[in-house]
Short mmCIF file of C-alpha atoms in Angstrom, two decimals:
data_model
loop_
_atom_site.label_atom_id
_atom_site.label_comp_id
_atom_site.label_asym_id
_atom_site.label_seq_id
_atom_site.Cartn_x
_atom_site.Cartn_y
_atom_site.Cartn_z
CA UNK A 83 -27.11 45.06 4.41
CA UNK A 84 -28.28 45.53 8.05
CA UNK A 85 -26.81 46.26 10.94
CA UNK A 86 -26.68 43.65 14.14
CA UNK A 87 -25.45 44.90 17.27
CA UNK A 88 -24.29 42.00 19.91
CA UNK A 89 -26.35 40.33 22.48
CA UNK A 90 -23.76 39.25 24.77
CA UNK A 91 -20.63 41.91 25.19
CA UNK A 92 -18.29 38.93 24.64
CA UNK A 93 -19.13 38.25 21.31
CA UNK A 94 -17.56 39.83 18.76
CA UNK A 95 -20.00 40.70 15.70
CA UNK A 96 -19.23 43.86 12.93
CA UNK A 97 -21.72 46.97 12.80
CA UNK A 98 -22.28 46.31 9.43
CA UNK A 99 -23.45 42.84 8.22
CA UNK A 100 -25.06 40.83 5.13
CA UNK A 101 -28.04 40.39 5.75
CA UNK A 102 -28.73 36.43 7.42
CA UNK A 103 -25.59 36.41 9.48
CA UNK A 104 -25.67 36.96 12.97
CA UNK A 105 -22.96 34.27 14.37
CA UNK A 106 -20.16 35.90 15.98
CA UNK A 107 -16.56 35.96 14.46
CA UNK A 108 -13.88 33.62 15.20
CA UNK A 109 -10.41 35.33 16.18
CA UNK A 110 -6.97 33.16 15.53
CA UNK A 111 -3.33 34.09 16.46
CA UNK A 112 -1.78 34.99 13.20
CA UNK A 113 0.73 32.00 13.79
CA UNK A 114 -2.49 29.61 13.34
CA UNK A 115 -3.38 31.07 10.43
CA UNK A 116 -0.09 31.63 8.23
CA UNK A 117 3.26 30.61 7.57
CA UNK A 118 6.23 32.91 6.84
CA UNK A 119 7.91 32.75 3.61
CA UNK A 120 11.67 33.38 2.93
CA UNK A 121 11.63 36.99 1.06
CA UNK A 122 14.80 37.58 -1.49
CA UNK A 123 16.82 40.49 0.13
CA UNK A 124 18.70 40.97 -2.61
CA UNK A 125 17.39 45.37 -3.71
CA UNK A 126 16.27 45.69 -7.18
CA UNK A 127 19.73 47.17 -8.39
CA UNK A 128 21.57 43.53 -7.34
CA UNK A 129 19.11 41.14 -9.37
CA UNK A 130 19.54 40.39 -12.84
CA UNK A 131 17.14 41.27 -16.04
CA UNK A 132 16.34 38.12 -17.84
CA UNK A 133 12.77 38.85 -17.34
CA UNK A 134 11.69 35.29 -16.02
CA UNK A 135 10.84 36.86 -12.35
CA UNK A 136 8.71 39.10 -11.11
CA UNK A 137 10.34 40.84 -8.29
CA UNK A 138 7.12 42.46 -5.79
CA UNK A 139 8.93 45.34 -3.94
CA UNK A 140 7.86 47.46 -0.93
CA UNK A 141 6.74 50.30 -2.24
CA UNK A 142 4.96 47.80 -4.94
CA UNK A 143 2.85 46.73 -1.96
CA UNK A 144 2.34 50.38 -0.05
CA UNK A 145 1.39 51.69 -3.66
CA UNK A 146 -1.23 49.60 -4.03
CA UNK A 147 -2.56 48.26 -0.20
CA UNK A 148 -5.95 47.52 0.33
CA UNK A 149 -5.92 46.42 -3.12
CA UNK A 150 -5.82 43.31 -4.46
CA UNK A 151 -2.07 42.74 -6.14
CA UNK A 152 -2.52 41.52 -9.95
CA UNK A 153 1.19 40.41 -11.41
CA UNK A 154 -0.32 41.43 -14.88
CA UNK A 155 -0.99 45.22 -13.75
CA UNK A 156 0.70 47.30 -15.81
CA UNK A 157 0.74 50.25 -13.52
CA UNK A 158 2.84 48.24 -10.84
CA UNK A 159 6.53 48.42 -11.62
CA UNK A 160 7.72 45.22 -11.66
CA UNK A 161 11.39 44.46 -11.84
CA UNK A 162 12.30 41.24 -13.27
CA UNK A 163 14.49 39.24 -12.39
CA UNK A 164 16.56 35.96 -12.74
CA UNK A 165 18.45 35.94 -10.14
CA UNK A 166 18.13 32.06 -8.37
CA UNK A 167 18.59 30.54 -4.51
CA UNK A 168 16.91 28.23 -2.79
CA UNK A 169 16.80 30.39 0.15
CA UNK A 170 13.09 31.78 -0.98
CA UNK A 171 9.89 30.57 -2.15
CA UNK A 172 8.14 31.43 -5.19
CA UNK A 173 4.87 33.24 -4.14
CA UNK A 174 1.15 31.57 -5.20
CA UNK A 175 -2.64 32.86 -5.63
CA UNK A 176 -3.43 34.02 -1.70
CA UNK A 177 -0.33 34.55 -0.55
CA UNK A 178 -0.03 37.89 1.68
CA UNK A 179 2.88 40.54 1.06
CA UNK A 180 3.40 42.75 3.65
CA UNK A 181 5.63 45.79 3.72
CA UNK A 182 7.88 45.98 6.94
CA UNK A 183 9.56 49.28 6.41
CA UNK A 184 8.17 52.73 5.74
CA UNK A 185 8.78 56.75 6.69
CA UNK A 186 5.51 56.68 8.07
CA UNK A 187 2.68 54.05 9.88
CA UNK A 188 1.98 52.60 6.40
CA UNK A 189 3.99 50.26 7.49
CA UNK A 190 2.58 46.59 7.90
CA UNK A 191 -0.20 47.49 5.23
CA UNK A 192 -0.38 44.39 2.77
CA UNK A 193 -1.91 43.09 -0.29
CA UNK A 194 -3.47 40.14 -0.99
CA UNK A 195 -1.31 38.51 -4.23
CA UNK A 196 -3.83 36.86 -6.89
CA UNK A 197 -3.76 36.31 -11.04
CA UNK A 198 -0.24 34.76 -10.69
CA UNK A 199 -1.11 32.84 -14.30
CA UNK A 200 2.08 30.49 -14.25
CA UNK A 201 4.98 32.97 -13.69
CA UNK A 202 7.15 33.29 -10.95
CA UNK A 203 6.91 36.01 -8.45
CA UNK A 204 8.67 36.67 -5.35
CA UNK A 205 8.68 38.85 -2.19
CA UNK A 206 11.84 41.23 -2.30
CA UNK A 207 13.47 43.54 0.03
CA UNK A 208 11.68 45.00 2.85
CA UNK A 209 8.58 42.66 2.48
CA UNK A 210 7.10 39.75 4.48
CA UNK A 211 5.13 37.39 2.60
CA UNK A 212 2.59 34.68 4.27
CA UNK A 213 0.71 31.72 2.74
CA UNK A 214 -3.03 30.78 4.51
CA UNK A 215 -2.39 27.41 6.13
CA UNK A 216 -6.33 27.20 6.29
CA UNK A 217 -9.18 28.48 3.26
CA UNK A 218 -10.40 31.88 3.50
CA UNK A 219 -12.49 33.02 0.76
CA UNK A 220 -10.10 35.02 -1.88
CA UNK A 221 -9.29 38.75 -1.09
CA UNK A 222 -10.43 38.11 2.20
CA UNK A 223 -7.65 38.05 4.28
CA UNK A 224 -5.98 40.83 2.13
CA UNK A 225 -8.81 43.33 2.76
CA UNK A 226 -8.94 42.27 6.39
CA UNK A 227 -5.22 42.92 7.09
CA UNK A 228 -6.03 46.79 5.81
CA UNK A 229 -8.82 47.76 8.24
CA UNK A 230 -8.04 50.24 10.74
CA UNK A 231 -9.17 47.03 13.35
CA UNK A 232 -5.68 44.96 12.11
CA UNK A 233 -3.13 47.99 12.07
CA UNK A 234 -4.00 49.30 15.48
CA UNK A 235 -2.75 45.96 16.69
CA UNK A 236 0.67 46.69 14.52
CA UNK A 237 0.95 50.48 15.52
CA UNK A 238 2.28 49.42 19.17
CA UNK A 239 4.61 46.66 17.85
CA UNK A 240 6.13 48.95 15.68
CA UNK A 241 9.89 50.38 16.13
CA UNK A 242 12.41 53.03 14.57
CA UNK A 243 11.56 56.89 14.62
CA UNK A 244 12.13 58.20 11.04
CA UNK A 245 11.84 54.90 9.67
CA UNK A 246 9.32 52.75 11.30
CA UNK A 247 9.93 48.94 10.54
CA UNK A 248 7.80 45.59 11.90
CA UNK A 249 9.19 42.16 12.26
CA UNK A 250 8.04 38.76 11.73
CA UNK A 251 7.66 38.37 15.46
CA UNK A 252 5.79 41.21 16.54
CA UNK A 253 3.50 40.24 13.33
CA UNK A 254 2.92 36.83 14.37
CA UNK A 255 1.46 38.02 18.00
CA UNK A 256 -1.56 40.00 16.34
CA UNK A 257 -4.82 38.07 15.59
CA UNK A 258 -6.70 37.56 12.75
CA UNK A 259 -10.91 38.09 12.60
CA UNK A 260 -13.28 36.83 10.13
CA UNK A 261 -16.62 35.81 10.05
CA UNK A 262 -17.17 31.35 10.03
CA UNK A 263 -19.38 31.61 7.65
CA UNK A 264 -17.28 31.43 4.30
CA UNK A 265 -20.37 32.74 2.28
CA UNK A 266 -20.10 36.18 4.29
CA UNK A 267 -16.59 36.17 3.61
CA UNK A 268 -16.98 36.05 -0.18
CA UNK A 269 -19.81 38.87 0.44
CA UNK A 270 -17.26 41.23 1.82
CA UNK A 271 -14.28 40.51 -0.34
CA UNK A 272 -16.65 41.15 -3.20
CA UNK A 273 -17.99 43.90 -2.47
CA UNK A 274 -14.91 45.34 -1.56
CA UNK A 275 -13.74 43.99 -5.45
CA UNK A 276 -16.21 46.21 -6.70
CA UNK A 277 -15.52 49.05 -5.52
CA UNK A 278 -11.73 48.47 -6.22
CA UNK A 279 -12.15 47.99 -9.83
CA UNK A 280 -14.61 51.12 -9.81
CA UNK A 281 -12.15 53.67 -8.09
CA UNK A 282 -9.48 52.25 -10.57
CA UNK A 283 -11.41 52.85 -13.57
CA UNK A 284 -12.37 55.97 -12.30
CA UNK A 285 -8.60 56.67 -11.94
CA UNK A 286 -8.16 55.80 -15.71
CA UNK A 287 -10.46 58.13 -16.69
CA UNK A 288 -8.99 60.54 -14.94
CA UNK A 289 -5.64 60.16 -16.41
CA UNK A 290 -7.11 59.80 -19.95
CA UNK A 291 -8.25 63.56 -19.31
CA UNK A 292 -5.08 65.04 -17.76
CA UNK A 293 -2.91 63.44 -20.60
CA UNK A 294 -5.90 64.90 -23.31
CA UNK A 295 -5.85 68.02 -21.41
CA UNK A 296 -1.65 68.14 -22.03
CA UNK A 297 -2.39 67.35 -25.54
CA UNK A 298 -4.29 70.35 -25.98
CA UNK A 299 -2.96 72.80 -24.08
CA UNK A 300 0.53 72.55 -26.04
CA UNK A 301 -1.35 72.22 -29.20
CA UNK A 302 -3.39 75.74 -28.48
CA UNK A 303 -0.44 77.55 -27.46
CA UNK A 304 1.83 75.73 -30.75
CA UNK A 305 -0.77 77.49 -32.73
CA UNK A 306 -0.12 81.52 -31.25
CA UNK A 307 1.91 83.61 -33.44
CA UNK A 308 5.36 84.16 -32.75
CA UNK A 309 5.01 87.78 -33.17
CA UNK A 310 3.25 87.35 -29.70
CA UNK A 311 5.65 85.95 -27.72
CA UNK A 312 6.89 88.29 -24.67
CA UNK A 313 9.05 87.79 -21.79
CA UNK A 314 7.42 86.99 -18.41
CA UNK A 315 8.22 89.90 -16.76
CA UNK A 316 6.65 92.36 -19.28
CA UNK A 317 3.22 90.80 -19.19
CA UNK A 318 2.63 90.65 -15.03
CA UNK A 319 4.40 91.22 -11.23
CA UNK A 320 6.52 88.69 -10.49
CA UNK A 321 6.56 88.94 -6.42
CA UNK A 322 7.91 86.81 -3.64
CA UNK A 323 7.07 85.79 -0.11
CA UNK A 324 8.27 85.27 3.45
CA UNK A 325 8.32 84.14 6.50
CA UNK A 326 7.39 86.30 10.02
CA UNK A 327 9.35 86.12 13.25
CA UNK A 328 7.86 82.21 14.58
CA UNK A 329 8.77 83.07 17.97
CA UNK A 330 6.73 86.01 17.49
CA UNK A 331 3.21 84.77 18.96
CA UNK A 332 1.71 88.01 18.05
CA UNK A 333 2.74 87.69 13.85
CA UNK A 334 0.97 84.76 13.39
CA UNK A 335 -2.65 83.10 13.77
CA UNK A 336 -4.48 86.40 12.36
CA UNK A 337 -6.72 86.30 9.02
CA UNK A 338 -4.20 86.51 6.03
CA UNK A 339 -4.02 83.41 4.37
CA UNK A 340 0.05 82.29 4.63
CA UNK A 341 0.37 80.04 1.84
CA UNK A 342 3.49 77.09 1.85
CA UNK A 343 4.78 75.31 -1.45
CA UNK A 344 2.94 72.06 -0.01
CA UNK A 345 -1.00 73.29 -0.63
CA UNK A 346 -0.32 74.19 -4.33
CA UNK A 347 -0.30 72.67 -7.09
CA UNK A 348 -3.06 70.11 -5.94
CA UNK A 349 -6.49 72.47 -7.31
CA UNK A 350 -6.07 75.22 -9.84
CA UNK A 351 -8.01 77.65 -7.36
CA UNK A 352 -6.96 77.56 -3.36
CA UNK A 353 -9.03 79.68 -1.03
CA UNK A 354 -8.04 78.71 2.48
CA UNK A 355 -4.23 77.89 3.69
CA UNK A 356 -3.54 75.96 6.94
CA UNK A 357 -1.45 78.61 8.48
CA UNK A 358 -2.40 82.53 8.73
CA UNK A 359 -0.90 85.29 10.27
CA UNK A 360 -1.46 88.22 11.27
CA UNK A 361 -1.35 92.27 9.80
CA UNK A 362 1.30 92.81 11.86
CA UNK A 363 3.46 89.50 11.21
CA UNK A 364 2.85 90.58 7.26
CA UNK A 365 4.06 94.00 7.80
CA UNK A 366 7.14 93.10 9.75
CA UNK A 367 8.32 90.31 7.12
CA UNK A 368 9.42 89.99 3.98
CA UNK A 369 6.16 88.32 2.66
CA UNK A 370 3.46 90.83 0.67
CA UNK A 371 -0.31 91.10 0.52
CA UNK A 372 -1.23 89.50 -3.20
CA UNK A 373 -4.94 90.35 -4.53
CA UNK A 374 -7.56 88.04 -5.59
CA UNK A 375 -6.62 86.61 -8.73
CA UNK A 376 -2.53 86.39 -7.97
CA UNK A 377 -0.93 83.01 -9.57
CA UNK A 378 1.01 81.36 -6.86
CA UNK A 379 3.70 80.10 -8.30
CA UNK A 380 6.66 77.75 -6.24
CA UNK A 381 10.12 78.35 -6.80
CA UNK A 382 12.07 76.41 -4.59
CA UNK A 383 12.81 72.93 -3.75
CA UNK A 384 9.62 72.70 -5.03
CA UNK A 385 9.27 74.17 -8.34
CA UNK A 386 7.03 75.23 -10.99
CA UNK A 387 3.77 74.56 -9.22
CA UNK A 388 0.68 76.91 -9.72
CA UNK A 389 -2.59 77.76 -8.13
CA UNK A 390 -4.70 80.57 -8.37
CA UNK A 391 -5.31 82.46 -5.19
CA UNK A 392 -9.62 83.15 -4.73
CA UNK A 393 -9.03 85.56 -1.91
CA UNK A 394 -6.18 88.26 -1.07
CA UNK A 395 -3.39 85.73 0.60
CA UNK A 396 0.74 85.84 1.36
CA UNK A 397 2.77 83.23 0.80
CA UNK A 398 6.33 81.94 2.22
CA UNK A 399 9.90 82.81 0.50
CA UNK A 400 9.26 79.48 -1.80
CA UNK A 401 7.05 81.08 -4.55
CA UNK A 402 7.89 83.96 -6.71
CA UNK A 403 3.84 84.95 -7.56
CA UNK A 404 2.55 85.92 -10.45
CA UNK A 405 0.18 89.39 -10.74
CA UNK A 406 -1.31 90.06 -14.51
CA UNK A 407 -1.70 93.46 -15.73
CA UNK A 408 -5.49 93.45 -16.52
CA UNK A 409 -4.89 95.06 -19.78
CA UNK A 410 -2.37 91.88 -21.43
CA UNK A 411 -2.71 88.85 -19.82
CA UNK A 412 -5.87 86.84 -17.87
CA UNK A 413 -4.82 85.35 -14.68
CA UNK A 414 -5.96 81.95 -15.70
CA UNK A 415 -4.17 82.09 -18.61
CA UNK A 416 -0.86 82.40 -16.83
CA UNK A 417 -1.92 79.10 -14.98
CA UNK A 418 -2.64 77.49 -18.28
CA UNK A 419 1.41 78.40 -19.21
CA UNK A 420 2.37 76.59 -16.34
CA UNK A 421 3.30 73.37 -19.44
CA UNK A 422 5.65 76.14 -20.30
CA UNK A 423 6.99 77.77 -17.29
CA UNK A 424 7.38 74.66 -15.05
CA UNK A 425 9.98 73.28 -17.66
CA UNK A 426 11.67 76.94 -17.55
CA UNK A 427 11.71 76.57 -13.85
CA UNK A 428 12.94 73.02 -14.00
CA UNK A 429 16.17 74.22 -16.37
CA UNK A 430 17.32 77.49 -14.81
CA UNK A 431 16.75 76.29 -11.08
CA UNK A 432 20.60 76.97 -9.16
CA UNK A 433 21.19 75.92 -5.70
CA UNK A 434 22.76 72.75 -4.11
CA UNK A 435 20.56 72.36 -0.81
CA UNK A 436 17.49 73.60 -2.19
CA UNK A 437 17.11 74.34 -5.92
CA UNK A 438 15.50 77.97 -6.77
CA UNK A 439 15.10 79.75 -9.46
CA UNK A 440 15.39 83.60 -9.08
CA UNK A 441 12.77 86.53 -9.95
CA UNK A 442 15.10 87.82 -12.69
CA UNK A 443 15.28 84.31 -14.81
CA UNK A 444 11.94 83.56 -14.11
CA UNK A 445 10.67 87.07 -15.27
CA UNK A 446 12.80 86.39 -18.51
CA UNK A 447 11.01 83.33 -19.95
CA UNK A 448 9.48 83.36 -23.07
CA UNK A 449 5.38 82.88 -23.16
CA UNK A 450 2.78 83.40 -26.18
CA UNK A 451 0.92 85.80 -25.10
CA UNK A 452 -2.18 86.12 -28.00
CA UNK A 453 -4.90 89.38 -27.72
CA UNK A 454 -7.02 88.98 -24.66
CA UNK A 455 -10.15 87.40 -26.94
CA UNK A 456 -7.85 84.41 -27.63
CA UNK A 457 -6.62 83.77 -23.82
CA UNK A 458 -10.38 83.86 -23.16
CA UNK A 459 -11.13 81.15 -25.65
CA UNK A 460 -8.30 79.11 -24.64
CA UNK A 461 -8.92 79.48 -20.97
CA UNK A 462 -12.45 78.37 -22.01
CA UNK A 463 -11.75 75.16 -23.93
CA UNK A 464 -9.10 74.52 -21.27
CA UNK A 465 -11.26 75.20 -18.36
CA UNK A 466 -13.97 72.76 -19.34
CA UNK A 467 -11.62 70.03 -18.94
CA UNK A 468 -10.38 71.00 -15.68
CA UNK A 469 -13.99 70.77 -14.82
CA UNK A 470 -14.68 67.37 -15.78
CA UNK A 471 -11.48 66.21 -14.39
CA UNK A 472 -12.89 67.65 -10.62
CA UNK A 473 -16.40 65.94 -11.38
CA UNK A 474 -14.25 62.65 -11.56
CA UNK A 475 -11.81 63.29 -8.53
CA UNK A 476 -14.88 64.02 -6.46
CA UNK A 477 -16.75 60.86 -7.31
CA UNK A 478 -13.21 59.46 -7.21
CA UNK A 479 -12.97 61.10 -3.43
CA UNK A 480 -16.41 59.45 -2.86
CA UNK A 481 -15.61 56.31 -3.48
CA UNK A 482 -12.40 56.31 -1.76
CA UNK A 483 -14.57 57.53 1.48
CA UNK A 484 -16.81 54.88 0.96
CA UNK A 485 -14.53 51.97 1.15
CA UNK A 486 -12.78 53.44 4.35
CA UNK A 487 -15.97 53.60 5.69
CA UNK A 488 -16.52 49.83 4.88
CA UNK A 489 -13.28 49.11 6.05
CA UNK A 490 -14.37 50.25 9.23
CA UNK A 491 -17.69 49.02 9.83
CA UNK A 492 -17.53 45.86 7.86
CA UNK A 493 -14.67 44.11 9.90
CA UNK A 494 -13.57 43.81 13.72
#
């Protein structure tokens, strides 16, 4: 690939292009090139379950944008439906689905339908779907329609505040870009493919491990003696958090990490949190100093979450943390019980606006708790897997980086 930069400022050319093209792009009102399609509003709960329809919802098409939409994935929840009227059309290879509602400015992201193989799909509720009244190249138009370039011309026509929505109008007054040469469109929808169908597989293999690693982790703790099963609270400190003053200015942006319920859960080690505060915000609250090595565990709204803390750190009033006593229990083996905690969590949580569970139930679940020898060999067998599963989200992360990269350079 090479990159072409323009010879006159009024022609519109990509950073990034195949090499042998050099024309400029051609830019049409989105009227010229689709036509609206009658959606069914009916929601999922109002259509019937003969199976003979495949029902594409919003969150089908937010799920999956800036993919290409396959009716035979199994990962898409389809609803099916039989429900007739002759008030919508049945949806074809190339036809566009966009979403029109969303809590955020995901809204009007789309995805390109193909692989309909004879059945009969439909746009439902909350979607606008579009058929190409000219040929593009397949995928095309569905990549284009997810580049940064296309949304920033929805992001001004959107409306609502915690909902944001887009209509058909406002839709049909953006323009559409793409290269004349259908050739280069095929290059980019390809290479786009490709990359698709890599970070997908790469997300399989992912999932193969974290089921595998499920798998094992209940097996290894199955095997542990009963004679070594203790209660929580004998085994480690079971400590909560809290919250300083926030119209204190002086309790906050110091150097102790100030962990919230949101950053856990996603890594089993954290180092860094996004808020800190300060020595004197921690000693005029209710949250504590935790060493190196604490388990951070979530306990409300949120619950049953764990991460391992690299670096002394507080946290808010949503975690009830775990501290091992050297001498029983390894700190990452108390993150490997989390497959039995959680669930403990989960089932003696109280509370009506937030769920919770308190420091006293917590502290009295049951764990295995084996000699120190065998947490270190189970931690080790456990840990390698945790490992491979990071080497795959990285290259996972990678490729996701790439693409929005592409995304960027490859369109206007």
């Amino acid at each position: 690939m090479a990159n072409v930069s323009s010879s006159n400022g009024l022609e519109k050319r990509p950073k990034l292009r195949f090499p042998g093209f050099d024309e400029p792009w051609i830019s049409q009102q989105f009227s010229c090139v689709f036509s609206f399609l009658q959606n069914n509003t009916l929601s999922r709960a109002e259509l019937d379950s003969d199976g003979e329809v495949l029902n594409i919802h919003y969150g089908d098409v937010l799920i999956k944008f800036g993919s290409i939409l396959d009716c035979n994935d199994k990962d898409i929840p389809h609803i099916a439906s039989g429900h007739e009227s002759q008030n919508y059309q049945y949806l074809q290879n190339g036809d566009i689905i966009i979403a029109d509602t969303a809590e955020d400015e995901t809204v009007g992201k789309a995805t390109e339908l193909v692989n309909v193989s004879g059945r009969k799909v439909e746009a439902g509720l909350h979607t606008i779907p579009c058929r190409p009244l000219s040929c593009f190249a397949s995928m095309y138009l569905g990549y284009y329609m997810n580049t940064p370039h296309f949304h920033r011309q929805l992001i001004p026509l959107m409306q609502g505040i915690k909902v944001l929505s887009i209509s058909k109008g406002n839709i049909a007054k953006t323009k559409i870009c793409a290269p004349k040469s259908m050739l280069e469109q095929q290059k980019i929808s390809y290479l786009l493919n490709v990359l698709d169908r890599r970070t997908a597989a790469q997300r399989k293999v992912i999932e193969v491990l974290k089921k595998y690693k499920r798998g094992l982790n209940h097996k290894l703790l199955s095997e542990i003696d009963g004679q070594n099963y203790q209660e929580l609270g004998t085994v480690c400190s079971i400590v909560g958090g809290g919250t300083p003053d926030t119209l204190r200015p002086e309790y906050w942006k110091g150097n102790v990490e100030w962990f919230t319920p949101s950053e856990i859960g996603k890594s089993k080690y954290v180092l860094s949190s996004l808020r800190k505060i300060s020595r004197l915000g921690l000693s005029n609250s209710s949250a504590k100093l935790l060493p190196a090595g604490a388990v951070l565990l979530t306990t409300r709204a949120t619950l049953g979450e764990m991460s391992i803390a690299r670096s002394e750190c507080s946290t808010n009033q949503g975690f009830q943390s775990l501290i091992a006593d050297s001498k029983r229990v390894l700190p990452e083996y108390l993150y490997y019980l989390q497959i039995l905690i959680k669930p403990w969590c989960e089932k003696y949580a109280s509370g009506n606006t937030f769920r919770e569970i308190s420091k006293a139930s917590l502290s009295k679940c049951v764990v295995p708790v084996p000699c120190l020898n065998s947490q270190k060999r189970i931690v080790c067998i456990l840990s390698r897997i945790d490992d491979l599963i990071e080497t795959h989200e990285r290259a996972n992360d990678s490729l996701t980086q790439i693409k929005e990269g592409l995304l960027q350079q490859l369109f206007i």
